[in-house]
Tab-separated table of C-alpha atoms and ligand atoms in Angstrom:
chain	number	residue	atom	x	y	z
A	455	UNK	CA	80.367	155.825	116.266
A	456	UNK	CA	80.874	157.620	112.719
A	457	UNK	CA	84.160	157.187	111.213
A	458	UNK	CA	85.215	160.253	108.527
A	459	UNK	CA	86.649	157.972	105.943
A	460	UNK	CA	86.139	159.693	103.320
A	461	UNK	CA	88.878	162.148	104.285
A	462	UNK	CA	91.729	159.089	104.138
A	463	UNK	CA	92.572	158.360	100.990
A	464	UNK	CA	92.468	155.471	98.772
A	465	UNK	CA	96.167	154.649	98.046
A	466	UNK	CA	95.825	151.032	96.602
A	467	UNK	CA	93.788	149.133	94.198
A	468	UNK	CA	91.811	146.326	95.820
A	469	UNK	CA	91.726	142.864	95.144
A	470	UNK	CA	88.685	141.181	93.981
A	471	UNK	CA	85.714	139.756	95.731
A	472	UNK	CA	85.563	135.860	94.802
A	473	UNK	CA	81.978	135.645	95.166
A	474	UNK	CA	80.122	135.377	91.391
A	475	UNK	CA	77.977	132.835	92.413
A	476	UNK	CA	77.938	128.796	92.679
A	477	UNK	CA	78.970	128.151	89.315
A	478	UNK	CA	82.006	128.940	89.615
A	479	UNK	CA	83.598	126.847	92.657
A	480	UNK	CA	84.115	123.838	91.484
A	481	UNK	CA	87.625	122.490	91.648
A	482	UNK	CA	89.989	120.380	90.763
A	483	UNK	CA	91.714	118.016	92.760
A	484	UNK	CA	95.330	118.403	92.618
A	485	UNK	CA	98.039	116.861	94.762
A	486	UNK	CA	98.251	119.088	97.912
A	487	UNK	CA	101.902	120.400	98.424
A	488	UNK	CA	102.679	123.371	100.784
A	489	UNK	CA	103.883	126.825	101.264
A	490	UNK	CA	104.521	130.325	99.411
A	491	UNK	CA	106.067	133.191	98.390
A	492	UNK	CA	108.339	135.460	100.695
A	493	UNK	CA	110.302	138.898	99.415
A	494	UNK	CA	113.291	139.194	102.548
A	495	UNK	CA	114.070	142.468	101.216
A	496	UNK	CA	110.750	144.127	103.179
A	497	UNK	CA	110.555	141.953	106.351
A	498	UNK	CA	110.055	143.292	109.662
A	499	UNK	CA	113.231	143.142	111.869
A	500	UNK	CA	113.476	140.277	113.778
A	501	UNK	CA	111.697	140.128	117.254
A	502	UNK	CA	109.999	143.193	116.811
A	503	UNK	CA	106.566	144.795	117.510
A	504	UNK	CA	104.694	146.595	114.546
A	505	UNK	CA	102.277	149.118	115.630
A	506	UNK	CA	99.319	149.481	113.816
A	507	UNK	CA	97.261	152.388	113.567
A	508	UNK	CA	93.408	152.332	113.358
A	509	UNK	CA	92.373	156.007	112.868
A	510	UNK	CA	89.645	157.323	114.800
A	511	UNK	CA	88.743	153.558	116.088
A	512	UNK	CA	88.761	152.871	119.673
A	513	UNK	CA	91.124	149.543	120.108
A	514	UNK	CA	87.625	148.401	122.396
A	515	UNK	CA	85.241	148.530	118.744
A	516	UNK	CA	83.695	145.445	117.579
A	517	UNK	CA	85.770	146.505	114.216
A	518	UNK	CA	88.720	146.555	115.470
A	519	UNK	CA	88.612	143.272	117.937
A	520	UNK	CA	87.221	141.290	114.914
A	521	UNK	CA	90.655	142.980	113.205
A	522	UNK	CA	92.728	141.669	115.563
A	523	UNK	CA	91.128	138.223	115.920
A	524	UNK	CA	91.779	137.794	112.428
A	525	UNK	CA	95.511	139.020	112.412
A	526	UNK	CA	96.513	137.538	115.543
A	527	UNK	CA	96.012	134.311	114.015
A	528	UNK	CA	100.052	134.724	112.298
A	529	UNK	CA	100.976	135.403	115.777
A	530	UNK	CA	101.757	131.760	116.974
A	531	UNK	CA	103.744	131.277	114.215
A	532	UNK	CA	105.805	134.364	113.864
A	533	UNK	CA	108.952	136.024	116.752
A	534	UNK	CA	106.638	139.981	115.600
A	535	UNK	CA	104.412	141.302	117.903
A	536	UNK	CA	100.936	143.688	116.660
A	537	UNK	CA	100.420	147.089	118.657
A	538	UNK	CA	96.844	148.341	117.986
A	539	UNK	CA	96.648	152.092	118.702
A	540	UNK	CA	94.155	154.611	117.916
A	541	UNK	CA	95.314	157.982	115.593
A	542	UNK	CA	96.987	157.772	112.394
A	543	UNK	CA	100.274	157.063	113.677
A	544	UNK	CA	101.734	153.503	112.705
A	545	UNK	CA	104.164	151.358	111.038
A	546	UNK	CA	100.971	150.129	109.592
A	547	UNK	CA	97.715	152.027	108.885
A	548	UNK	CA	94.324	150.090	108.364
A	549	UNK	CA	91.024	151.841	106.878
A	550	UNK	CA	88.631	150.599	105.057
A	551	UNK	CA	87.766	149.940	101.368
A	552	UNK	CA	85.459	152.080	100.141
A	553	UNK	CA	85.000	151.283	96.900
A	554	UNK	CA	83.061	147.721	97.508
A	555	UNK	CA	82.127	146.169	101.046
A	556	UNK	CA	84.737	142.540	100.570
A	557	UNK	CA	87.677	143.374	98.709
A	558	UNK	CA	91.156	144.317	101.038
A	559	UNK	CA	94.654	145.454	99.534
A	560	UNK	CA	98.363	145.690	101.508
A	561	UNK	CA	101.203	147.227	100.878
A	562	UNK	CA	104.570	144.217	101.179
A	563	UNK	CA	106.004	143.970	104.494
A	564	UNK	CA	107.914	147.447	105.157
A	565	UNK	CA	106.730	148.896	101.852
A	566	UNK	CA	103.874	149.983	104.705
A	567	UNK	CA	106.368	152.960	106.115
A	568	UNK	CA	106.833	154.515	102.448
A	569	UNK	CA	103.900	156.941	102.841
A	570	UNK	CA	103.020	157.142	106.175
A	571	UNK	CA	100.549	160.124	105.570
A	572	UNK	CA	98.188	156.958	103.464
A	573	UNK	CA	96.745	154.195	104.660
A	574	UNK	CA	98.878	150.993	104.310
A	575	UNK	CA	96.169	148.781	104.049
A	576	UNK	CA	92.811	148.483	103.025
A	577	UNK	CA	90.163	145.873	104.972
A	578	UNK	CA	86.637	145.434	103.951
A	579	UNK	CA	83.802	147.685	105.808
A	580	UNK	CA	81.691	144.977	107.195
A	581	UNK	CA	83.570	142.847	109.931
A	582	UNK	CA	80.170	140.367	110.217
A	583	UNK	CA	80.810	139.432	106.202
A	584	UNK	CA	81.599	135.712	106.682
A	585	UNK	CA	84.715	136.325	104.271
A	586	UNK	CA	86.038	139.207	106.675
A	587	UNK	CA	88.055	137.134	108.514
A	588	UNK	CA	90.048	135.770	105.490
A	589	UNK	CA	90.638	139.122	103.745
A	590	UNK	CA	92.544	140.340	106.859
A	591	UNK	CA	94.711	137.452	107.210
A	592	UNK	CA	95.480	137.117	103.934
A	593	UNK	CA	96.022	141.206	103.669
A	594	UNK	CA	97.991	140.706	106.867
A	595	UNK	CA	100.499	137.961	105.137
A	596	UNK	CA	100.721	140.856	102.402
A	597	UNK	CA	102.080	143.097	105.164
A	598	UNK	CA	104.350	140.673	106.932
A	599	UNK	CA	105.985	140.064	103.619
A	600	UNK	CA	104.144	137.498	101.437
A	601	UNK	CA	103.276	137.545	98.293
A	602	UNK	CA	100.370	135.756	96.619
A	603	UNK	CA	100.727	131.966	96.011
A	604	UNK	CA	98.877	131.512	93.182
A	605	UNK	CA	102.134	133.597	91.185
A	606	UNK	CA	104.392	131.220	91.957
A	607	UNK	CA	106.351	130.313	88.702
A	608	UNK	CA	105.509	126.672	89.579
A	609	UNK	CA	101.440	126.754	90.043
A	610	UNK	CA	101.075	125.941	86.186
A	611	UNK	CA	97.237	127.326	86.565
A	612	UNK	CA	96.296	127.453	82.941
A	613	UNK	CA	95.738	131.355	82.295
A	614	UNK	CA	93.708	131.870	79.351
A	615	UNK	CA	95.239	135.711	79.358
A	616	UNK	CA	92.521	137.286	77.179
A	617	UNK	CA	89.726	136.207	79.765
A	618	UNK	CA	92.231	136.661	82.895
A	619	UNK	CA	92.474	140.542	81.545
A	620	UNK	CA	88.930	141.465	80.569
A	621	UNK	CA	87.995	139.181	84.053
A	622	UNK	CA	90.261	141.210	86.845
A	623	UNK	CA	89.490	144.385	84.838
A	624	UNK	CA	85.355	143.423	86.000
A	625	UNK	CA	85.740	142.144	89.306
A	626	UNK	CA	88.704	144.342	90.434
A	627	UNK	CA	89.473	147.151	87.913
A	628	UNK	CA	92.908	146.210	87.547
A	629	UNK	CA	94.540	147.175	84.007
A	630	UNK	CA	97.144	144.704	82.404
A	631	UNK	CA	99.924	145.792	84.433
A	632	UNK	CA	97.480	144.862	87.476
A	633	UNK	CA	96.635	141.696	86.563
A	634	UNK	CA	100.425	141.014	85.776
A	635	UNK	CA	101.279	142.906	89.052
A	636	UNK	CA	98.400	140.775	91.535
A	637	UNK	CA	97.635	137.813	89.684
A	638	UNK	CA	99.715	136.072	86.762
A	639	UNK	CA	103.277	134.166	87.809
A	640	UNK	CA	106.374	136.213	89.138
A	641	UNK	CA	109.580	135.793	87.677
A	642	UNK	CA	111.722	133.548	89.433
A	643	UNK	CA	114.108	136.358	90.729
A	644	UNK	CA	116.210	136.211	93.724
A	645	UNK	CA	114.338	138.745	94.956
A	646	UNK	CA	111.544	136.197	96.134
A	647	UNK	CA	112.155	133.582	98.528
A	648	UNK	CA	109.847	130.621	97.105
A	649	UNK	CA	108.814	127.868	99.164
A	650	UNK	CA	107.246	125.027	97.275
A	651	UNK	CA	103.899	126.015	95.604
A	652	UNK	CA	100.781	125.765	98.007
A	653	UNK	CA	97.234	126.144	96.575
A	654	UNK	CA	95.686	125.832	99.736
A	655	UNK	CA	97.546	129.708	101.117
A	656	UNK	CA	95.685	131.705	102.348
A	657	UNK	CA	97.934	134.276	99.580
A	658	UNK	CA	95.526	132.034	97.009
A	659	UNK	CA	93.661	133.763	94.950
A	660	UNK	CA	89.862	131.919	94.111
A	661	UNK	CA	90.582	130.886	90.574
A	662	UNK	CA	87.541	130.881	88.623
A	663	UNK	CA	87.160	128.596	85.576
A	664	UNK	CA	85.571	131.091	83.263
A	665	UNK	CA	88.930	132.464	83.277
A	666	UNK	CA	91.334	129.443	82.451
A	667	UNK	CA	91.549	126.582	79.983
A	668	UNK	CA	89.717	123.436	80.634
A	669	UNK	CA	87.936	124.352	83.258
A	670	UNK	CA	90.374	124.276	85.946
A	671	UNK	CA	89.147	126.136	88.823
A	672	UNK	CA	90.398	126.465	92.397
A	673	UNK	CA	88.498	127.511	95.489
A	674	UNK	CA	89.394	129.962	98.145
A	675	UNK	CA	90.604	128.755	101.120
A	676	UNK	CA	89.911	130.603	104.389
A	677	UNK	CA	92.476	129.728	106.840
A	678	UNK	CA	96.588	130.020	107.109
A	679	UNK	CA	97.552	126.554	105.654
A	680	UNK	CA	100.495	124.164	106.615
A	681	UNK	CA	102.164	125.869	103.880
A	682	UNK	CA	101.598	129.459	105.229
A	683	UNK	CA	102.886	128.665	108.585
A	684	UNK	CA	106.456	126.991	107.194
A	685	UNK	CA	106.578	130.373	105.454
A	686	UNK	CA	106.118	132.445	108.754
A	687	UNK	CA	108.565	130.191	110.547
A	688	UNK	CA	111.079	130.487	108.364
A	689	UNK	CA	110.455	134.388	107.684
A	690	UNK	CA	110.017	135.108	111.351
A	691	UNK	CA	111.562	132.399	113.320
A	692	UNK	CA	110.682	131.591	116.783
A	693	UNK	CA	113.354	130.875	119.901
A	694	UNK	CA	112.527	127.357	120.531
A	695	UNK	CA	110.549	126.821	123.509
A	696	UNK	CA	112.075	126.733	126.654
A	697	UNK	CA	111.773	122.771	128.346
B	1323	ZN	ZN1	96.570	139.770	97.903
């Protein structure tokens, strides 16, 4: 099946792939606390379904089921439920990124129904990549609210901005608002609900050495953490189950 994506456009820049080799992955071990970053202000309602619209996919595509796989892994965790429909017609839309084959980007929570002619999110073409499944869950916290962990005021990663600029301008053409925007910490505002700092989210970004002081480096990690799942409970909490 051909898909005409070059007729949706590209609202959003997209975050960076992590991969620039092995060099670059080795980490430091730092005490493992939990959790994230939350804005209430663009939740979902409580207890309700989001419908999310794939374009001209059939729900039945390899693409799609991979997709949901992916995203239906918040699901235990949150009272939502995820509608998959074909057509353009969504609370959330999903197309792909065509401007690299790993990189994903989300609009927050119910920022999604601002422009509902544009995609709301952006997921990487190839659903085989091994990184595939990551990129949608973490682009799926995006939508169900969360921001990224590694911008929590208390994560202390040791920026050194010049490299942390000229770096995010190479792997993901973000200018200096971007990299303030997607990367460096967030005020602590009201605005945010933070949850203790968590550097194993899913919301983490890979930090790569060549782009702090001394070294200090941070890998990836590819599943929803402890800390991701306190966030969903508390942003999305379930009845408790019935004896
Ligand atoms: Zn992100």
């Amino acid at each position: 099946m051909i898909h005409n994506l070059s007729s949706i456009p590209q609202p959003l820049p997209t975050e960076p792939p992590t991969s620039l080799g092995n060099a670059d992955t080795q980490t430091h071990s730092l005490s493992r606390s939990r959790r994230n970053i939350g804005e209430p202000g663009k939740y979902w309602p409580q207890n309700s379904t989001i419908k999310i619209a794939m374009y001209d996919y059939e729900i039945e595509d390899e693409y799609v089921q991979a997709v949901m796989r992916a995203a239906n892994q918040w699901l235990p965790h949150i009272n939502l439920k995820f509608e998959f429909v074909t057509g353009d017609e969504g609370d959330v839309r999903i197309s792909q990124n065509l401007r690299g084959d790993t990189g994903g980007s989300s609009a927050i929570g119910t920022d999604s129904q601002n422009s509902p002619w544009l995609p709301s999110m952006l997921l990487p073409r190839n659903h085989e990549d091994p990184r595939f499944e990551y990129v949608v869950m973490h682009e799926f916290g995006h939508m169900l609210g969360a921001h990224h962990a590694h911008q929590h005021p208390d994560a202390h990663i040791p920026w050194h901005s010049e490299n942390v600029y000229t770096g995010y301008r190479r792997l993901a053409n973000l200018d200096r608002q971007g990299v303030q925007d997607e990367v460096l910490p967030l005020p602590r505002s009201s605005t945010y609900d933070f949850l203790p700092y968590d550097m194993n989210s899913v919301m983490h970004y890979h930090v790569y050495e060549s782009m702090t002081h001394d070294d200090f480096g941070i890998t990836e990690s590819w599943s929803i953490s402890d800390g991701d799942i306190a966030w969903a409970k508390k942003a999305y909490p379930r009845a408790p189950e019935q004896p």
